[in-house]
Each structure stands twice: as C-alpha cells, then as structure tokens.
Amino acid sequence: MAIIAVVSNKGGTGKTTLAMSLAAGLLRNDSLMLIDADPQQSAYQWRLVGEDRPGLPPVVAVAHGLESTVKALSDSHQHLIIDCPPSIKSEQSARALRLADIALVPVQPSPMDLWATAPIARVIAELRAENPHLRGFIVMSQIEPRTTLSRLMPEAVAELDLPVASSMLRRRSIHRLCALEGRTIFQSGRRGADAVAEIEQLIEEIFRP
Ligand SMILES: Nc1ncnc2c1ncn2[C@@H]1O[C@H](COP(=O)(O)OP(=O)(O)O)[C@@H](O)[C@H]1O
Ligand SMILES: [Mg+2]
C-alpha cells in the first residue's frame, strides 16, 4: 500500500491534473482512492462531471479527519492519492505529508513556482528525519520544450533539495479537455496517447524503480 501526496505551494501548478492522471494510470492494475483534500474540490468536481462514465477513479472529498479517512481506506486499497491545497502551510498539506510514502511536487516553468517550491523541499527533508521511507520528487509540469523557461527548468529544479523525476509532463490541451468532460487521458484514444506515455513513464520511474 502506498500513500501518495501531491503537494505544491501555489495553485495552478498541475497537482490535480497529475493526481487525476496518476490515479487513472494506477487504476488499470491496482485498487485506489483519490482523496481530494483541497477545499476547492477540483478532483471531486471532475468525478461528478464523469459520474456516468465507467473507469473513472473513485474520488472522496475530505474536509476534516484526513488521518481517519486514510486509516479507514488503507486496508481495502493499494494506493491512496491525496490531492492537497495550494499551500505547504495548510494543515491538510502538512497532514498529507506526514502520512505519505511518496510526495510528488509538480513545478511549472516559472521563477515564482521555483521560489515557492524551496520551502516544500525543506519540509520534506525534515520529515524524512522522522520517516526515512518518505520519498519526494519534483515533477516538472506543463513543460513547453520550445520556450526558454522550459529549457532552463532541469537546471533550475536541480538546485532544489529534492530529487527530480526524469519523466516530465508537457503542457497538452488534452488534460484540460479531460477535466472539462469528466474523463481521463486513458479514455481519449490517440489524442491522449502522448500524455498517457508521459504518465506511464512516471509510474514506471516512481512505482517500479
Ligand atoms: N500538463 C498540462 N497541460 C495542459 N494543461 C494543464 C496541465 N497540467 C495542468 N493543466 C491545467 O492548468 C490548470 C491548473 O492545473 P491544476 O491541475 O488544477 O493545478 P493545481 O491543482 O495545482 O491548482 C488547469 O486548467 C489544468 O487543466
Ligand atoms: Mg488542485
């Protein structure tokens, strides 16, 4: 059983999108629950939009009692993915990180996002002193290979005190379309193929190293 916290210190980095696609990818082989711990409840909304669509990951929204929810679900699910609010200072993010085996930190190619990520790297480093099993990874998100900022990203994130996943997620409109239509990139045929390949690579790297 693995508990995966998706955290960042800003909104719009791609946490929910990563949580949704990761959940959809892992669900093909494993049982899981996506726990929406963000009061904005974007993942939960997405699930409601796709209510009638089979194969969407199950989502539960949790405002209080993250620990008891995780405890109640842990025996019956192989993975619990916790989508966190956009701040490391939020109590939900802190709780999720304390519970997690894996912390994924999406970072967009922007200096503001990089600056905001440094405190998360420090928090994860501190938590690792208590919980050496916690593995944290920066996931480069919404990359546009032709832009200067995106090209500089690998060098910039290497400065942060956290391992960087070599698999990255490019900016692809299919992610937004899937959110709008309540489906997953895995249910998008050829249009989703490149996005699927990126998530599969990330799953291989992080879950089957
Ligand atoms: N890889 C991507 N390609 C294109 N759009 C993306 C990607 N990741 C996220 N988005 C879009 O960017 C916006 C913010 O993403 P979201 O996952 O909601 O971020 P967060 O949960 O960190 O606030 C949403 O409109 C989402 O659809
Ligand atoms: Mg979100």
mmCIF file of C-alpha atoms and ligand atoms in Angstrom:
data_model
loop_
_atom_site.group_PDB
_atom_site.id
_atom_site.type_symbol
_atom_site.label_atom_id
_atom_site.label_comp_id
_atom_site.label_asym_id
_atom_site.label_seq_id
_atom_site.Cartn_x
_atom_site.Cartn_y
_atom_site.Cartn_z
ATOM 1 C CA MET A 1 0.000 0.000 0.000
ATOM 2 C CA ALA A 2 1.365 3.416 -0.924
ATOM 3 C CA ILE A 3 0.102 6.799 0.153
ATOM 4 C CA ILE A 4 0.962 9.462 -2.385
ATOM 5 C CA ALA A 5 0.627 13.155 -1.511
ATOM 6 C CA VAL A 6 0.536 15.635 -4.391
ATOM 7 C CA VAL A 7 1.650 18.948 -2.926
ATOM 8 C CA SER A 8 2.784 22.377 -4.024
ATOM 9 C CA ASN A 9 2.992 25.833 -2.616
ATOM 10 C CA LYS A 10 0.989 27.501 -5.363
ATOM 11 C CA GLY A 11 -2.253 26.974 -7.223
ATOM 12 C CA GLY A 12 -2.193 26.084 -10.893
ATOM 13 C CA THR A 13 0.987 24.011 -10.821
ATOM 14 C CA GLY A 14 -0.836 20.896 -12.010
ATOM 15 C CA LYS A 15 -1.419 18.977 -8.755
ATOM 16 C CA THR A 16 -4.978 17.977 -9.509
ATOM 17 C CA THR A 17 -4.197 17.144 -13.117
ATOM 18 C CA LEU A 18 -1.286 14.959 -12.027
ATOM 19 C CA ALA A 19 -3.392 13.321 -9.291
ATOM 20 C CA MET A 20 -6.197 12.562 -11.775
ATOM 21 C CA SER A 21 -3.936 11.068 -14.447
ATOM 22 C CA LEU A 22 -1.808 9.168 -11.965
ATOM 23 C CA ALA A 23 -4.961 7.726 -10.392
ATOM 24 C CA ALA A 24 -6.276 6.724 -13.805
ATOM 25 C CA GLY A 25 -2.954 5.105 -14.716
ATOM 26 C CA LEU A 26 -2.572 3.145 -11.485
ATOM 27 C CA LEU A 27 -6.223 2.098 -11.526
ATOM 28 C CA ARG A 28 -5.587 -0.089 -14.568
ATOM 29 C CA ASN A 29 -3.747 -2.597 -12.382
ATOM 30 C CA ASP A 30 -4.380 -1.624 -8.789
ATOM 31 C CA SER A 31 -7.195 -0.545 -6.487
ATOM 32 C CA LEU A 32 -7.017 3.051 -5.343
ATOM 33 C CA MET A 33 -8.862 6.024 -3.965
ATOM 34 C CA LEU A 34 -8.182 9.630 -4.890
ATOM 35 C CA ILE A 35 -8.632 11.719 -1.752
ATOM 36 C CA ASP A 36 -9.453 15.339 -2.536
ATOM 37 C CA ALA A 37 -8.107 17.309 0.432
ATOM 38 C CA ASP A 38 -8.310 20.703 -1.298
ATOM 39 C CA PRO A 39 -11.344 22.830 -0.264
ATOM 40 C CA GLN A 40 -11.670 23.828 -3.936
ATOM 41 C CA GLN A 41 -12.574 20.191 -4.638
ATOM 42 C CA SER A 42 -11.498 20.189 -8.288
ATOM 43 C CA ALA A 43 -10.836 16.449 -8.379
ATOM 44 C CA TYR A 44 -14.210 15.784 -6.771
ATOM 45 C CA GLN A 45 -15.915 18.048 -9.346
ATOM 46 C CA TRP A 46 -14.185 16.202 -12.150
ATOM 47 C CA ARG A 47 -15.517 12.920 -10.766
ATOM 48 C CA LEU A 48 -19.030 14.376 -10.584
ATOM 49 C CA VAL A 49 -18.854 15.511 -14.224
ATOM 50 C CA GLY A 50 -17.814 11.995 -15.221
ATOM 51 C CA GLU A 51 -20.297 10.326 -12.874
ATOM 52 C CA ASP A 52 -21.803 8.088 -15.552
ATOM 53 C CA ARG A 53 -18.513 7.175 -17.154
ATOM 54 C CA PRO A 54 -17.133 3.777 -16.175
ATOM 55 C CA GLY A 55 -13.445 3.505 -15.355
ATOM 56 C CA LEU A 56 -13.008 6.884 -13.684
ATOM 57 C CA PRO A 57 -11.004 6.703 -10.450
ATOM 58 C CA PRO A 58 -13.136 6.921 -7.303
ATOM 59 C CA VAL A 59 -12.769 10.260 -5.505
ATOM 60 C CA VAL A 60 -13.658 11.158 -1.935
ATOM 61 C CA ALA A 61 -13.598 14.771 -0.719
ATOM 62 C CA VAL A 62 -12.217 15.213 2.787
ATOM 63 C CA ALA A 63 -12.503 18.468 4.735
ATOM 64 C CA HIS A 64 -11.623 17.102 8.179
ATOM 65 C CA GLY A 65 -10.180 13.894 9.515
ATOM 66 C CA LEU A 66 -7.666 13.068 6.816
ATOM 67 C CA GLU A 67 -5.937 10.582 9.127
ATOM 68 C CA SER A 68 -9.114 8.668 9.915
ATOM 69 C CA THR A 69 -10.088 8.596 6.226
ATOM 70 C CA VAL A 70 -6.683 7.230 5.282
ATOM 71 C CA LYS A 71 -6.877 4.657 8.068
ATOM 72 C CA ALA A 72 -10.342 3.537 7.003
ATOM 73 C CA LEU A 73 -9.319 3.166 3.344
ATOM 74 C CA SER A 74 -5.833 1.754 3.714
ATOM 75 C CA ASP A 75 -6.741 -1.924 4.118
ATOM 76 C CA SER A 76 -9.012 -2.019 1.097
ATOM 77 C CA HIS A 77 -6.901 -0.004 -1.400
ATOM 78 C CA GLN A 78 -3.435 -0.472 -2.844
ATOM 79 C CA HIS A 79 -2.883 3.236 -3.365
ATOM 80 C CA LEU A 80 -4.291 6.366 -1.785
ATOM 81 C CA ILE A 81 -3.544 9.557 -3.685
ATOM 82 C CA ILE A 82 -4.056 12.770 -1.711
ATOM 83 C CA ASP A 83 -4.591 15.938 -3.771
ATOM 84 C CA CYS A 84 -3.593 18.824 -1.479
ATOM 85 C CA PRO A 85 -4.481 22.521 -1.192
ATOM 86 C CA PRO A 86 -2.102 25.003 -2.846
ATOM 87 C CA SER A 87 -0.004 25.785 0.207
ATOM 88 C CA ILE A 88 2.517 23.926 2.279
ATOM 89 C CA LYS A 89 1.315 25.980 5.245
ATOM 90 C CA SER A 90 -2.146 24.467 5.047
ATOM 91 C CA GLU A 91 -2.837 21.915 7.745
ATOM 92 C CA GLN A 92 -4.101 19.422 5.135
ATOM 93 C CA SER A 93 -0.797 19.515 3.221
ATOM 94 C CA ALA A 94 1.171 19.030 6.436
ATOM 95 C CA ARG A 95 -1.035 16.105 7.452
ATOM 96 C CA ALA A 96 -0.843 14.528 3.996
ATOM 97 C CA LEU A 97 2.949 14.735 4.003
ATOM 98 C CA ARG A 98 3.137 13.126 7.438
ATOM 99 C CA LEU A 99 1.007 10.223 6.190
ATOM 100 C CA ALA A 100 2.709 9.850 2.809
ATOM 101 C CA ASP A 101 5.176 7.317 1.453
ATOM 102 C CA ILE A 102 5.647 9.347 -1.710
ATOM 103 C CA ALA A 103 5.356 13.127 -2.173
ATOM 104 C CA LEU A 104 5.018 14.451 -5.706
ATOM 105 C CA VAL A 105 5.645 18.161 -6.181
ATOM 106 C CA PRO A 106 4.664 19.494 -9.608
ATOM 107 C CA VAL A 107 6.556 22.626 -10.620
ATOM 108 C CA GLN A 108 5.764 24.799 -13.613
ATOM 109 C CA PRO A 109 8.471 26.505 -15.642
ATOM 110 C CA SER A 110 8.284 29.833 -13.826
ATOM 111 C CA PRO A 111 10.635 31.513 -11.354
ATOM 112 C CA MET A 112 7.733 32.130 -8.944
ATOM 113 C CA ASP A 113 6.943 28.437 -8.884
ATOM 114 C CA LEU A 114 10.569 27.560 -8.297
ATOM 115 C CA TRP A 115 10.877 30.012 -5.415
ATOM 116 C CA ALA A 116 7.660 28.685 -3.885
ATOM 117 C CA THR A 117 8.963 25.113 -4.066
ATOM 118 C CA ALA A 118 12.103 25.583 -1.964
ATOM 119 C CA PRO A 119 10.168 25.512 1.374
ATOM 120 C CA ILE A 120 8.493 22.218 0.372
ATOM 121 C CA ALA A 121 11.853 20.643 -0.300
ATOM 122 C CA ARG A 122 12.921 21.725 3.199
ATOM 123 C CA VAL A 123 9.754 20.352 4.834
ATOM 124 C CA ILE A 124 10.162 17.005 3.068
ATOM 125 C CA ALA A 125 13.826 16.856 4.119
ATOM 126 C CA GLU A 126 12.778 17.487 7.753
ATOM 127 C CA LEU A 127 10.030 14.873 7.595
ATOM 128 C CA ARG A 128 12.476 12.331 6.221
ATOM 129 C CA ALA A 129 14.339 12.562 9.513
ATOM 130 C CA GLU A 130 11.210 11.153 11.246
ATOM 131 C CA ASN A 131 10.088 8.977 8.350
ATOM 132 C CA PRO A 132 13.013 7.752 6.208
ATOM 133 C CA HIS A 133 10.566 5.856 3.962
ATOM 134 C CA LEU A 134 9.155 9.109 2.595
ATOM 135 C CA ARG A 135 10.354 9.664 -0.966
ATOM 136 C CA GLY A 136 9.824 13.082 -2.518
ATOM 137 C CA PHE A 137 10.106 14.035 -6.176
ATOM 138 C CA ILE A 138 9.807 17.228 -8.148
ATOM 139 C CA VAL A 139 7.702 16.598 -11.241
ATOM 140 C CA MET A 140 8.278 19.148 -13.980
ATOM 141 C CA SER A 141 4.835 20.117 -15.160
ATOM 142 C CA GLN A 142 3.297 21.996 -18.096
ATOM 143 C CA ILE A 143 6.589 21.999 -19.954
ATOM 144 C CA GLU A 144 6.737 23.651 -23.365
ATOM 145 C CA PRO A 145 10.004 22.473 -24.853
ATOM 146 C CA ARG A 146 10.331 25.383 -27.265
ATOM 147 C CA THR A 147 10.336 28.074 -24.568
ATOM 148 C CA THR A 148 13.460 29.329 -22.838
ATOM 149 C CA LEU A 149 11.980 28.912 -19.359
ATOM 150 C CA SER A 150 11.128 25.277 -20.016
ATOM 151 C CA ARG A 151 14.601 24.610 -21.399
ATOM 152 C CA LEU A 152 16.115 26.092 -18.238
ATOM 153 C CA MET A 153 13.886 24.023 -15.955
ATOM 154 C CA PRO A 154 16.023 20.891 -15.473
ATOM 155 C CA GLU A 155 18.966 23.036 -14.374
ATOM 156 C CA ALA A 156 16.792 25.212 -12.110
ATOM 157 C CA VAL A 157 14.992 22.356 -10.323
ATOM 158 C CA ALA A 158 18.296 20.568 -9.773
ATOM 159 C CA GLU A 159 19.129 23.375 -7.327
ATOM 160 C CA LEU A 160 16.223 22.348 -5.089
ATOM 161 C CA ASP A 161 16.938 19.947 -2.290
ATOM 162 C CA LEU A 162 14.667 17.227 -3.662
ATOM 163 C CA PRO A 163 15.165 14.514 -6.320
ATOM 164 C CA VAL A 164 13.715 15.394 -9.711
ATOM 165 C CA ALA A 165 11.731 12.799 -11.653
ATOM 166 C CA SER A 166 13.284 12.367 -15.068
ATOM 167 C CA SER A 167 9.799 11.897 -16.534
ATOM 168 C CA MET A 168 8.124 15.250 -17.098
ATOM 169 C CA LEU A 169 4.650 16.330 -18.149
ATOM 170 C CA ARG A 170 4.336 18.599 -21.141
ATOM 171 C CA ARG A 171 1.616 21.170 -21.495
ATOM 172 C CA ARG A 172 -1.050 19.384 -23.522
ATOM 173 C CA SER A 173 -4.590 20.585 -24.133
ATOM 174 C CA ILE A 174 -5.926 17.050 -23.662
ATOM 175 C CA HIS A 175 -5.527 17.484 -19.889
ATOM 176 C CA ARG A 176 -7.907 20.451 -19.868
ATOM 177 C CA LEU A 177 -10.338 18.714 -22.204
ATOM 178 C CA CYS A 178 -10.418 15.670 -19.935
ATOM 179 C CA ALA A 179 -11.145 17.878 -16.908
ATOM 180 C CA LEU A 180 -13.963 19.563 -18.819
ATOM 181 C CA GLU A 181 -15.521 16.316 -19.998
ATOM 182 C CA GLY A 182 -15.038 14.220 -16.871
ATOM 183 C CA ARG A 183 -12.822 11.597 -18.428
ATOM 184 C CA THR A 184 -9.198 10.506 -18.245
ATOM 185 C CA ILE A 185 -6.329 10.749 -20.692
ATOM 186 C CA PHE A 186 -6.547 6.951 -20.883
ATOM 187 C CA GLN A 187 -10.088 7.295 -22.282
ATOM 188 C CA SER A 188 -9.040 9.744 -25.003
ATOM 189 C CA GLY A 189 -7.783 7.441 -27.742
ATOM 190 C CA ARG A 190 -4.970 8.720 -29.934
ATOM 191 C CA ARG A 191 -5.452 12.298 -28.732
ATOM 192 C CA GLY A 192 -4.345 11.239 -25.281
ATOM 193 C CA ALA A 193 -1.518 8.930 -26.359
ATOM 194 C CA ASP A 194 1.396 11.307 -25.692
ATOM 195 C CA ALA A 195 0.031 12.352 -22.304
ATOM 196 C CA VAL A 196 -0.544 8.675 -21.444
ATOM 197 C CA ALA A 197 3.040 7.828 -22.389
ATOM 198 C CA GLU A 198 4.326 10.508 -20.001
ATOM 199 C CA ILE A 199 2.240 9.262 -17.085
ATOM 200 C CA GLU A 200 3.214 5.647 -17.782
ATOM 201 C CA GLN A 201 6.859 6.671 -17.736
ATOM 202 C CA LEU A 202 6.367 8.482 -14.421
ATOM 203 C CA ILE A 203 4.613 5.434 -12.929
ATOM 204 C CA GLU A 204 7.463 3.168 -14.065
ATOM 205 C CA GLU A 205 10.051 5.505 -12.613
ATOM 206 C CA ILE A 206 8.404 6.073 -9.245
ATOM 207 C CA PHE A 207 6.469 2.897 -8.527
ATOM 208 C CA ARG A 208 8.566 0.260 -10.253
ATOM 209 C CA PRO A 209 12.129 1.571 -9.940
HETATM 210 N N1 LIG B 1 0.256 19.228 -18.360
HETATM 211 C C1 LIG B 1 -0.739 20.108 -18.557
HETATM 212 N N2 LIG B 1 -1.059 20.514 -19.798
HETATM 213 C C2 LIG B 1 -2.053 21.406 -20.010
HETATM 214 N N3 LIG B 1 -2.791 21.950 -19.050
HETATM 215 C C3 LIG B 1 -2.532 21.575 -17.783
HETATM 216 C C4 LIG B 1 -1.511 20.643 -17.449
HETATM 217 N N4 LIG B 1 -1.479 20.487 -16.107
HETATM 218 C C5 LIG B 1 -2.459 21.284 -15.618
HETATM 219 N N5 LIG B 1 -3.097 21.944 -16.609
HETATM 220 C C6 LIG B 1 -4.183 22.923 -16.500
HETATM 221 O O1 LIG B 1 -3.685 24.009 -15.697
HETATM 222 C C7 LIG B 1 -4.684 24.439 -14.785
HETATM 223 C C8 LIG B 1 -4.175 24.222 -13.346
HETATM 224 O O2 LIG B 1 -3.962 22.829 -13.149
HETATM 225 P P1 LIG B 1 -4.434 22.090 -11.824
HETATM 226 O O3 LIG B 1 -4.129 20.655 -12.033
HETATM 227 O O4 LIG B 1 -5.824 22.467 -11.475
HETATM 228 O O5 LIG B 1 -3.412 22.732 -10.789
HETATM 229 P P2 LIG B 1 -3.461 22.773 -9.189
HETATM 230 O O6 LIG B 1 -4.249 21.602 -8.723
HETATM 231 O O7 LIG B 1 -2.020 22.705 -8.788
HETATM 232 O O8 LIG B 1 -4.082 24.093 -8.820
HETATM 233 C C9 LIG B 1 -5.932 23.638 -15.106
HETATM 234 O O9 LIG B 1 -6.702 24.369 -16.025
HETATM 235 C C10 LIG B 1 -5.384 22.376 -15.773
HETATM 236 O O10 LIG B 1 -6.312 21.805 -16.667
HETATM 237 MG MG MG B 2 -5.884 21.490 -7.491
#
